Coordinates of C-alpha atoms in Angstrom, one line a residue:
X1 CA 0.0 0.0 0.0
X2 CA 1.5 3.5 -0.6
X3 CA -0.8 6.1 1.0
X4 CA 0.6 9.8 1.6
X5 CA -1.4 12.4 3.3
X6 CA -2.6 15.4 1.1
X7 CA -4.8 17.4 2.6
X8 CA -6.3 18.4 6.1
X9 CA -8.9 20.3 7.1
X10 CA -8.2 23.4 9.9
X11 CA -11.6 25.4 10.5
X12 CA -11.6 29.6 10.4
X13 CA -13.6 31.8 11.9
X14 CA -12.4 34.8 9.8
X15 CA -10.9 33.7 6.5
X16 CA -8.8 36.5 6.1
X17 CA -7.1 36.5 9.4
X18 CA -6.4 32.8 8.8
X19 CA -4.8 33.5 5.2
X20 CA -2.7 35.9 7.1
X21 CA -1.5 33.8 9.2
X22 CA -0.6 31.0 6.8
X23 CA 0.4 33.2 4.4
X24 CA 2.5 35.7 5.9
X25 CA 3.5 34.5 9.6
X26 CA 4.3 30.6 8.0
X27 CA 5.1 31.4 4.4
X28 CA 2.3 29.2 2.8
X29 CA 1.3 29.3 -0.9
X30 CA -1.9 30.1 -1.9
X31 CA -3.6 27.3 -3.9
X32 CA -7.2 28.0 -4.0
X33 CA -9.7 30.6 -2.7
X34 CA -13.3 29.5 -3.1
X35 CA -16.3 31.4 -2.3
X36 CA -20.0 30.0 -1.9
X37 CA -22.4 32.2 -0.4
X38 CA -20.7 34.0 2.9
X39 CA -18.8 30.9 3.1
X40 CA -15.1 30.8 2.1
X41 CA -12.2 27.4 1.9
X42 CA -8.7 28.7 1.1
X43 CA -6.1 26.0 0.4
X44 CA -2.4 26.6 1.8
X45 CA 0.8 24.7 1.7
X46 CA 4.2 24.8 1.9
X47 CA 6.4 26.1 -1.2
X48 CA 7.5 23.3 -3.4
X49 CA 5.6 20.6 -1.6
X50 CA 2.1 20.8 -3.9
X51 CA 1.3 17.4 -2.2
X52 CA 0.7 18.5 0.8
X53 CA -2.3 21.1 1.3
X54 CA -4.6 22.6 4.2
X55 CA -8.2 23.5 3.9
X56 CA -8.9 26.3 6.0
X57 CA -12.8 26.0 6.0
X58 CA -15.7 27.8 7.7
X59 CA -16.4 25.5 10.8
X60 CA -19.5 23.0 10.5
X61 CA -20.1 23.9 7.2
X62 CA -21.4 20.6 6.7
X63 CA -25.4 20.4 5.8
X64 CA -25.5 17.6 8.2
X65 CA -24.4 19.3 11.3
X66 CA -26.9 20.5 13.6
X67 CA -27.4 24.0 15.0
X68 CA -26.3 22.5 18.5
X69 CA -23.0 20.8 16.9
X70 CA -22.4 24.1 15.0
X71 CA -22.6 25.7 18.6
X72 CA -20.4 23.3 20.2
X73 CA -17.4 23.1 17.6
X74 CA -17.4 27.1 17.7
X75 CA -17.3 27.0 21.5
X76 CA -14.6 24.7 21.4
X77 CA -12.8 26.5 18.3
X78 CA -12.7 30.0 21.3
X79 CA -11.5 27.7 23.7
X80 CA -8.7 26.0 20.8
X81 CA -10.0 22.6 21.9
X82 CA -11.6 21.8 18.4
X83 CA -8.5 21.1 16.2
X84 CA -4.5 20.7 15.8
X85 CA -2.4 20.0 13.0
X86 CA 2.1 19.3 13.8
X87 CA 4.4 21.1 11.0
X88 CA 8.6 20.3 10.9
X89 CA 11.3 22.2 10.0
X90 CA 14.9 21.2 10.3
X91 CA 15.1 25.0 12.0
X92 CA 13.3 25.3 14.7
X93 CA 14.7 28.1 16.6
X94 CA 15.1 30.4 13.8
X95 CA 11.8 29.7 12.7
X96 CA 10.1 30.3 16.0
X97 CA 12.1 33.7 15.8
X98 CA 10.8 34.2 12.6
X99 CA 7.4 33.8 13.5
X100 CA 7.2 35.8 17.7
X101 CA 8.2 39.1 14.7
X102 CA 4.3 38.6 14.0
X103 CA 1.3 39.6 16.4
X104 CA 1.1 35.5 17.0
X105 CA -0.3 34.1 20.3
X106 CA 2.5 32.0 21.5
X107 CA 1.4 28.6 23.5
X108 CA 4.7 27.0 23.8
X109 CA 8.4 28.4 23.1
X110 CA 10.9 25.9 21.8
X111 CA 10.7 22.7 24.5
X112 CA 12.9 19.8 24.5
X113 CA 9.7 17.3 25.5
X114 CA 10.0 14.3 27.9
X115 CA 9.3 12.0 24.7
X116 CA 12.2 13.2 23.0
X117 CA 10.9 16.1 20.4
X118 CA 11.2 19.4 20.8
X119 CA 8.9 21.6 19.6
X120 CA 6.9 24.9 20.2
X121 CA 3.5 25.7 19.9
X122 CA 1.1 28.9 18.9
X123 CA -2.3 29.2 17.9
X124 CA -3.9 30.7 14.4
X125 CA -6.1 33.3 14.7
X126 CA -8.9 30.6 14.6
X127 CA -7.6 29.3 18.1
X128 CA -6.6 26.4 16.2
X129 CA -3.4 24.4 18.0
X130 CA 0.0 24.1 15.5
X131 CA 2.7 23.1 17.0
X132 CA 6.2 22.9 15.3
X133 CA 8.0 19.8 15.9
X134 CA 12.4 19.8 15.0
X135 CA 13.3 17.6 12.5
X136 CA 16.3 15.5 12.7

């Protein structure tokens, strides 16, 4: 079997704040900017990697999901319980510095973690957890 992972899914709760952050604090690509309605899913990713992709997506946009659900994942989303997603970079350090020269809200600073990663941590503007694991 030879599966890759292509593209995740990260809710917004102000699609331009989120393509901001992406964009401009992490240095994402653009790849798509789709508009339905007052709804709006911007695809990001990392330069030269067009395999890998993130859906930033109004939250519960789904049909299916009820009024109460809808309610729930947007109380969790303020409280940045909803969703995470890890990134690497064989620079941790100099990209954490990169990033605290932004208005970012800083979880974590670079931690060498009992399990043997370090890593820091931030949220987007969306309250949505990313942490930044060192590679190698």
């Amino acid at each position: 079997m030879d599966i890759t992972i292509h593209t995740t899914f990260l809710p917004h709760s102000d699609p331009e704040a989120s393509l901001a952050f992406y964009r401009d604090v992490l240095g994402f690509e653009v790849r798509n900017d789709v508009g339905y309605e007052d709804m709006r899913w911007i695809t990001v990713g990392p330069p030269g990697q067009p395999g890998t992709s993130i859906v930033l997506t109004p939250p519960a946009a789904d049909p299916g999901v009820t009024d109460d659900e809808r309610r729930t994942v947007t109380e969790m989303m303020a409280k940045g319980t909803y969703a995470s997603i890890m990134f690497a970079t064989p620079d941790l350090d100099g990209t954490f510095e990169r990033i605290q020269a932004h208005e970012v809200e800083i979880v974590q600073e670079p931690t060498d973690q009992d399990w043997g990663a370090r890593d820091c941590a931030l949220r987007d503007p969306a309250g949505n957890m990313v942490r930044i694991q060192q590679l190698g």
